[in-house]
Amino acid sequence: MPRPSVEAERRPQILAAACAAIASMGVPALRLSDVSKQAGVSSGTIHYYFETKKDVITAAFEFNLTDSLARRHELLASGKDSLAILHDLVDSYLPSDDLSVRAWKVWLALWAEGSRDPVLQEINERLYGQWRDVVAGVIGAAQGEGTARAGDPVLLANMLIGMLDGLAVQVLLESSSMTLATMRETCQAFVSGVIEG
């Protein structure tokens, strides 16, 4: 099998490096030279794919959200019942390993930057909307299987996602009262006590 072209690999490599740099230093301090160093490529290579720092940041946010969604779609194909998938989705959302912590830090940067940038707001609306649709779809499927209580699956998804988002911020800020274990226990208790039928 022929090796994919370097060109096909380079853009994702740069965007993964941009996400790592954003997670470690934030957007305001980020320079394209930081991205090129992280990616192990020249600044010229960065400029071949992206004209400006804003272009890199915008593409990196979209890359991060798309990658996160792709990892969640793997859980949907697990063959488990919908309630078990919902519990797995909750666990997958926790900032519990290097990859998920990095993704969370990029999300936090997106939300901060997006509060002032309509392009980032659109990316968040579109891709985060897909995440809401995934969670609402799983809740609706669990309701159809008889393992979840009746109720508006979109409302329940918004409640669960709001809880996950808020608690994850506290975990990332290393709150002494909101550890990763406490976050998991709280969110899983919500699924078991409020959604599960």
PDB file of C-alpha atoms in Angstrom:
ATOM      1  CA  MET A   1       0.000   0.000   0.000  1.00  0.00           C
ATOM      2  CA  PRO A   2       1.473   3.388  -0.912  1.00  0.00           C
ATOM      3  CA  ARG A   3       2.320   5.813   1.857  1.00  0.00           C
ATOM      4  CA  PRO A   4      -0.049   8.810   2.022  1.00  0.00           C
ATOM      5  CA  SER A   5       1.497  11.986   0.756  1.00  0.00           C
ATOM      6  CA  VAL A   6       3.308  14.238   3.150  1.00  0.00           C
ATOM      7  CA  GLU A   7       0.924  16.983   2.119  1.00  0.00           C
ATOM      8  CA  ALA A   8      -2.092  14.951   3.352  1.00  0.00           C
ATOM      9  CA  GLU A   9      -0.382  14.371   6.710  1.00  0.00           C
ATOM     10  CA  ARG A  10       1.125  17.811   7.202  1.00  0.00           C
ATOM     11  CA  ARG A  11      -2.028  19.861   7.853  1.00  0.00           C
ATOM     12  CA  PRO A  12      -3.322  17.557  10.649  1.00  0.00           C
ATOM     13  CA  GLN A  13       0.211  17.456  12.083  1.00  0.00           C
ATOM     14  CA  ILE A  14       0.292  21.270  12.203  1.00  0.00           C
ATOM     15  CA  LEU A  15      -3.199  21.474  13.705  1.00  0.00           C
ATOM     16  CA  ALA A  16      -2.397  18.895  16.394  1.00  0.00           C
ATOM     17  CA  ALA A  17       0.730  20.915  17.211  1.00  0.00           C
ATOM     18  CA  ALA A  18      -1.323  24.112  17.325  1.00  0.00           C
ATOM     19  CA  CYS A  19      -3.751  22.473  19.759  1.00  0.00           C
ATOM     20  CA  ALA A  20      -0.865  21.365  21.971  1.00  0.00           C
ATOM     21  CA  ALA A  21       0.599  24.876  21.908  1.00  0.00           C
ATOM     22  CA  ILE A  22      -2.779  26.510  22.626  1.00  0.00           C
ATOM     23  CA  ALA A  23      -3.325  24.111  25.531  1.00  0.00           C
ATOM     24  CA  SER A  24       0.062  24.902  27.040  1.00  0.00           C
ATOM     25  CA  MET A  25       0.269  28.664  26.510  1.00  0.00           C
ATOM     26  CA  GLY A  26      -3.170  29.936  25.499  1.00  0.00           C
ATOM     27  CA  VAL A  27      -4.061  31.981  22.451  1.00  0.00           C
ATOM     28  CA  PRO A  28      -2.800  35.457  23.408  1.00  0.00           C
ATOM     29  CA  ALA A  29       0.802  34.266  23.908  1.00  0.00           C
ATOM     30  CA  LEU A  30       0.785  31.900  20.932  1.00  0.00           C
ATOM     31  CA  ARG A  31       3.168  32.619  18.056  1.00  0.00           C
ATOM     32  CA  LEU A  32       3.374  30.736  14.779  1.00  0.00           C
ATOM     33  CA  SER A  33       6.972  29.905  15.640  1.00  0.00           C
ATOM     34  CA  ASP A  34       5.616  28.028  18.692  1.00  0.00           C
ATOM     35  CA  VAL A  35       3.405  25.968  16.398  1.00  0.00           C
ATOM     36  CA  SER A  36       6.229  25.259  13.958  1.00  0.00           C
ATOM     37  CA  LYS A  37       8.526  24.197  16.815  1.00  0.00           C
ATOM     38  CA  GLN A  38       5.826  21.933  18.284  1.00  0.00           C
ATOM     39  CA  ALA A  39       5.147  20.417  14.838  1.00  0.00           C
ATOM     40  CA  GLY A  40       8.819  20.038  14.015  1.00  0.00           C
ATOM     41  CA  VAL A  41       8.485  22.006  10.784  1.00  0.00           C
ATOM     42  CA  SER A  42       9.729  25.343   9.526  1.00  0.00           C
ATOM     43  CA  SER A  43       7.733  28.558   9.819  1.00  0.00           C
ATOM     44  CA  GLY A  44       7.574  28.528   6.035  1.00  0.00           C
ATOM     45  CA  THR A  45       5.712  25.226   6.166  1.00  0.00           C
ATOM     46  CA  ILE A  46       3.150  26.761   8.521  1.00  0.00           C
ATOM     47  CA  HIS A  47       2.686  29.680   6.110  1.00  0.00           C
ATOM     48  CA  TYR A  48       2.286  27.279   3.183  1.00  0.00           C
ATOM     49  CA  TYR A  49      -0.922  25.994   4.800  1.00  0.00           C
ATOM     50  CA  PHE A  50      -2.109  29.053   6.736  1.00  0.00           C
ATOM     51  CA  GLU A  51      -1.752  32.729   5.931  1.00  0.00           C
ATOM     52  CA  THR A  52      -2.180  34.108   9.447  1.00  0.00           C
ATOM     53  CA  LYS A  53      -2.118  33.175  13.110  1.00  0.00           C
ATOM     54  CA  LYS A  54      -5.905  33.620  13.156  1.00  0.00           C
ATOM     55  CA  ASP A  55      -6.221  31.059  10.350  1.00  0.00           C
ATOM     56  CA  VAL A  56      -4.178  28.556  12.370  1.00  0.00           C
ATOM     57  CA  ILE A  57      -6.201  29.203  15.526  1.00  0.00           C
ATOM     58  CA  THR A  58      -9.536  28.916  13.747  1.00  0.00           C
ATOM     59  CA  ALA A  59      -8.524  25.669  12.018  1.00  0.00           C
ATOM     60  CA  ALA A  60      -7.060  24.290  15.271  1.00  0.00           C
ATOM     61  CA  PHE A  61     -10.319  24.891  17.147  1.00  0.00           C
ATOM     62  CA  GLU A  62     -12.282  23.149  14.412  1.00  0.00           C
ATOM     63  CA  PHE A  63      -9.747  20.297  14.352  1.00  0.00           C
ATOM     64  CA  ASN A  64      -9.987  19.871  18.141  1.00  0.00           C
ATOM     65  CA  LEU A  65     -13.788  19.753  18.178  1.00  0.00           C
ATOM     66  CA  THR A  66     -13.977  17.459  15.147  1.00  0.00           C
ATOM     67  CA  ASP A  67     -11.412  15.083  16.678  1.00  0.00           C
ATOM     68  CA  SER A  68     -13.346  15.030  19.956  1.00  0.00           C
ATOM     69  CA  LEU A  69     -16.580  14.206  18.135  1.00  0.00           C
ATOM     70  CA  ALA A  70     -14.870  11.440  16.157  1.00  0.00           C
ATOM     71  CA  ARG A  71     -13.680   9.820  19.377  1.00  0.00           C
ATOM     72  CA  ARG A  72     -17.258   9.906  20.723  1.00  0.00           C
ATOM     73  CA  HIS A  73     -18.657   8.350  17.532  1.00  0.00           C
ATOM     74  CA  GLU A  74     -16.453   5.305  18.170  1.00  0.00           C
ATOM     75  CA  LEU A  75     -18.415   4.761  21.387  1.00  0.00           C
ATOM     76  CA  LEU A  76     -21.707   4.898  19.488  1.00  0.00           C
ATOM     77  CA  ALA A  77     -20.584   1.981  17.343  1.00  0.00           C
ATOM     78  CA  SER A  78     -19.695  -0.193  20.365  1.00  0.00           C
ATOM     79  CA  GLY A  79     -22.832  -2.323  20.134  1.00  0.00           C
ATOM     80  CA  LYS A  80     -23.752  -1.601  23.755  1.00  0.00           C
ATOM     81  CA  ASP A  81     -27.228  -0.551  24.831  1.00  0.00           C
ATOM     82  CA  SER A  82     -27.874   3.184  24.782  1.00  0.00           C
ATOM     83  CA  LEU A  83     -27.741   3.708  28.540  1.00  0.00           C
ATOM     84  CA  ALA A  84     -24.334   2.010  28.731  1.00  0.00           C
ATOM     85  CA  ILE A  85     -23.183   4.202  25.838  1.00  0.00           C
ATOM     86  CA  LEU A  86     -24.383   7.287  27.733  1.00  0.00           C
ATOM     87  CA  HIS A  87     -22.342   6.255  30.782  1.00  0.00           C
ATOM     88  CA  ASP A  88     -19.342   5.702  28.480  1.00  0.00           C
ATOM     89  CA  LEU A  89     -19.862   9.118  26.861  1.00  0.00           C
ATOM     90  CA  VAL A  90     -19.780  10.735  30.295  1.00  0.00           C
ATOM     91  CA  ASP A  91     -16.524   8.964  31.140  1.00  0.00           C
ATOM     92  CA  SER A  92     -15.023   9.917  27.776  1.00  0.00           C
ATOM     93  CA  TYR A  93     -15.767  13.577  28.467  1.00  0.00           C
ATOM     94  CA  LEU A  94     -13.851  13.698  31.746  1.00  0.00           C
ATOM     95  CA  PRO A  95     -10.484  15.504  31.716  1.00  0.00           C
ATOM     96  CA  SER A  96      -8.796  12.262  32.758  1.00  0.00           C
ATOM     97  CA  ASP A  97      -5.806  11.765  30.452  1.00  0.00           C
ATOM     98  CA  ASP A  98      -3.346  13.886  28.499  1.00  0.00           C
ATOM     99  CA  LEU A  99      -5.434  13.906  25.320  1.00  0.00           C
ATOM    100  CA  SER A 100      -8.693  14.887  27.033  1.00  0.00           C
ATOM    101  CA  VAL A 101      -7.006  17.518  29.231  1.00  0.00           C
ATOM    102  CA  ARG A 102      -5.422  19.047  26.137  1.00  0.00           C
ATOM    103  CA  ALA A 103      -8.790  19.019  24.336  1.00  0.00           C
ATOM    104  CA  TRP A 104     -10.444  20.671  27.346  1.00  0.00           C
ATOM    105  CA  LYS A 105      -7.820  23.406  27.488  1.00  0.00           C
ATOM    106  CA  VAL A 106      -8.350  24.100  23.789  1.00  0.00           C
ATOM    107  CA  TRP A 107     -12.123  24.261  24.373  1.00  0.00           C
ATOM    108  CA  LEU A 108     -11.614  26.737  27.188  1.00  0.00           C
ATOM    109  CA  ALA A 109      -9.463  28.881  24.911  1.00  0.00           C
ATOM    110  CA  LEU A 110     -12.102  28.624  22.177  1.00  0.00           C
ATOM    111  CA  TRP A 111     -14.828  29.773  24.512  1.00  0.00           C
ATOM    112  CA  ALA A 112     -12.732  32.704  25.754  1.00  0.00           C
ATOM    113  CA  GLU A 113     -11.733  33.775  22.231  1.00  0.00           C
ATOM    114  CA  GLY A 114     -15.160  32.956  20.819  1.00  0.00           C
ATOM    115  CA  SER A 115     -16.851  35.428  23.105  1.00  0.00           C
ATOM    116  CA  ARG A 116     -15.302  38.106  20.855  1.00  0.00           C
ATOM    117  CA  ASP A 117     -15.061  36.330  17.498  1.00  0.00           C
ATOM    118  CA  PRO A 118     -18.111  35.515  15.338  1.00  0.00           C
ATOM    119  CA  VAL A 119     -16.161  32.954  13.253  1.00  0.00           C
ATOM    120  CA  LEU A 120     -15.274  30.975  16.380  1.00  0.00           C
ATOM    121  CA  GLN A 121     -18.843  31.338  17.625  1.00  0.00           C
ATOM    122  CA  GLU A 122     -20.051  29.706  14.409  1.00  0.00           C
ATOM    123  CA  ILE A 123     -17.575  26.830  14.766  1.00  0.00           C
ATOM    124  CA  ASN A 124     -18.678  26.295  18.365  1.00  0.00           C
ATOM    125  CA  GLU A 125     -22.358  26.495  17.412  1.00  0.00           C
ATOM    126  CA  ARG A 126     -22.002  23.991  14.577  1.00  0.00           C
ATOM    127  CA  LEU A 127     -19.686  21.430  16.165  1.00  0.00           C
ATOM    128  CA  TYR A 128     -20.826  21.737  19.756  1.00  0.00           C
ATOM    129  CA  GLY A 129     -24.364  21.467  18.403  1.00  0.00           C
ATOM    130  CA  GLN A 130     -23.366  18.113  16.919  1.00  0.00           C
ATOM    131  CA  TRP A 131     -22.161  17.002  20.373  1.00  0.00           C
ATOM    132  CA  ARG A 132     -25.513  18.023  21.866  1.00  0.00           C
ATOM    133  CA  ASP A 133     -27.261  16.069  19.098  1.00  0.00           C
ATOM    134  CA  VAL A 134     -25.169  12.972  19.890  1.00  0.00           C
ATOM    135  CA  VAL A 135     -26.037  13.097  23.597  1.00  0.00           C
ATOM    136  CA  ALA A 136     -29.730  13.852  22.957  1.00  0.00           C
ATOM    137  CA  GLY A 137     -29.831  11.029  20.398  1.00  0.00           C
ATOM    138  CA  VAL A 138     -28.383   8.530  22.860  1.00  0.00           C
ATOM    139  CA  ILE A 139     -30.838   9.638  25.558  1.00  0.00           C
ATOM    140  CA  GLY A 140     -33.727   9.362  23.079  1.00  0.00           C
ATOM    141  CA  ALA A 141     -32.558   5.881  22.051  1.00  0.00           C
ATOM    142  CA  ALA A 142     -32.366   4.833  25.724  1.00  0.00           C
ATOM    143  CA  GLN A 143     -35.906   6.116  26.175  1.00  0.00           C
ATOM    144  CA  GLY A 144     -36.962   4.025  23.178  1.00  0.00           C
ATOM    145  CA  GLU A 145     -35.276   0.976  24.725  1.00  0.00           C
ATOM    146  CA  GLY A 146     -37.119   1.610  28.003  1.00  0.00           C
ATOM    147  CA  THR A 147     -33.948   2.225  30.031  1.00  0.00           C
ATOM    148  CA  ALA A 148     -34.381   5.992  30.438  1.00  0.00           C
ATOM    149  CA  ARG A 149     -37.190   8.047  31.871  1.00  0.00           C
ATOM    150  CA  ALA A 150     -39.563   9.918  29.614  1.00  0.00           C
ATOM    151  CA  GLY A 151     -38.764  13.555  29.040  1.00  0.00           C
ATOM    152  CA  ASP A 152     -37.338  15.898  26.475  1.00  0.00           C
ATOM    153  CA  PRO A 153     -34.001  14.320  25.434  1.00  0.00           C
ATOM    154  CA  VAL A 154     -32.639  17.694  24.282  1.00  0.00           C
ATOM    155  CA  LEU A 155     -33.387  19.259  27.672  1.00  0.00           C
ATOM    156  CA  LEU A 156     -31.786  16.320  29.485  1.00  0.00           C
ATOM    157  CA  ALA A 157     -28.752  16.480  27.166  1.00  0.00           C
ATOM    158  CA  ASN A 158     -28.356  20.214  27.826  1.00  0.00           C
ATOM    159  CA  MET A 159     -28.541  19.607  31.580  1.00  0.00           C
ATOM    160  CA  LEU A 160     -25.930  16.841  31.431  1.00  0.00           C
ATOM    161  CA  ILE A 161     -23.581  18.740  29.118  1.00  0.00           C
ATOM    162  CA  GLY A 162     -23.901  21.889  31.218  1.00  0.00           C
ATOM    163  CA  MET A 163     -22.961  19.865  34.286  1.00  0.00           C
ATOM    164  CA  LEU A 164     -20.007  18.231  32.528  1.00  0.00           C
ATOM    165  CA  ASP A 165     -18.738  21.572  31.201  1.00  0.00           C
ATOM    166  CA  GLY A 166     -19.006  23.389  34.511  1.00  0.00           C
ATOM    167  CA  LEU A 167     -17.464  20.632  36.575  1.00  0.00           C
ATOM    168  CA  ALA A 168     -14.645  20.069  34.083  1.00  0.00           C
ATOM    169  CA  VAL A 169     -13.646  23.717  34.416  1.00  0.00           C
ATOM    170  CA  GLN A 170     -13.400  23.248  38.185  1.00  0.00           C
ATOM    171  CA  VAL A 171     -11.318  20.081  37.755  1.00  0.00           C
ATOM    172  CA  LEU A 172      -8.968  21.865  35.345  1.00  0.00           C
ATOM    173  CA  LEU A 173      -8.629  24.724  37.846  1.00  0.00           C
ATOM    174  CA  GLU A 174      -7.638  22.074  40.401  1.00  0.00           C
ATOM    175  CA  SER A 175     -10.439  22.884  42.799  1.00  0.00           C
ATOM    176  CA  SER A 176      -9.959  21.027  46.061  1.00  0.00           C
ATOM    177  CA  SER A 177     -13.699  20.364  46.236  1.00  0.00           C
ATOM    178  CA  MET A 178     -14.059  19.142  42.635  1.00  0.00           C
ATOM    179  CA  THR A 179     -11.621  16.372  41.885  1.00  0.00           C
ATOM    180  CA  LEU A 180     -11.820  14.191  38.805  1.00  0.00           C
ATOM    181  CA  ALA A 181     -13.285  11.381  40.944  1.00  0.00           C
ATOM    182  CA  THR A 182     -15.929  13.730  42.356  1.00  0.00           C
ATOM    183  CA  MET A 183     -16.794  14.973  38.883  1.00  0.00           C
ATOM    184  CA  ARG A 184     -17.223  11.437  37.603  1.00  0.00           C
ATOM    185  CA  GLU A 185     -19.320  10.426  40.615  1.00  0.00           C
ATOM    186  CA  THR A 186     -21.531  13.529  40.272  1.00  0.00           C
ATOM    187  CA  CYS A 187     -22.119  13.154  36.539  1.00  0.00           C
ATOM    188  CA  GLN A 188     -22.710   9.410  36.675  1.00  0.00           C
ATOM    189  CA  ALA A 189     -25.132   9.953  39.583  1.00  0.00           C
ATOM    190  CA  PHE A 190     -27.029  12.435  37.408  1.00  0.00           C
ATOM    191  CA  VAL A 191     -27.313   9.860  34.637  1.00  0.00           C
ATOM    192  CA  SER A 192     -28.382   7.134  37.071  1.00  0.00           C
ATOM    193  CA  GLY A 193     -30.698   9.292  39.180  1.00  0.00           C
ATOM    194  CA  VAL A 194     -32.267  11.668  36.661  1.00  0.00           C
ATOM    195  CA  ILE A 195     -32.037  10.071  33.212  1.00  0.00           C
ATOM    196  CA  GLU A 196     -32.057   6.326  33.898  1.00  0.00           C
ATOM    197  CA  GLY A 197     -35.539   4.861  34.086  1.00  0.00           C
TER     198      GLY A 197
END
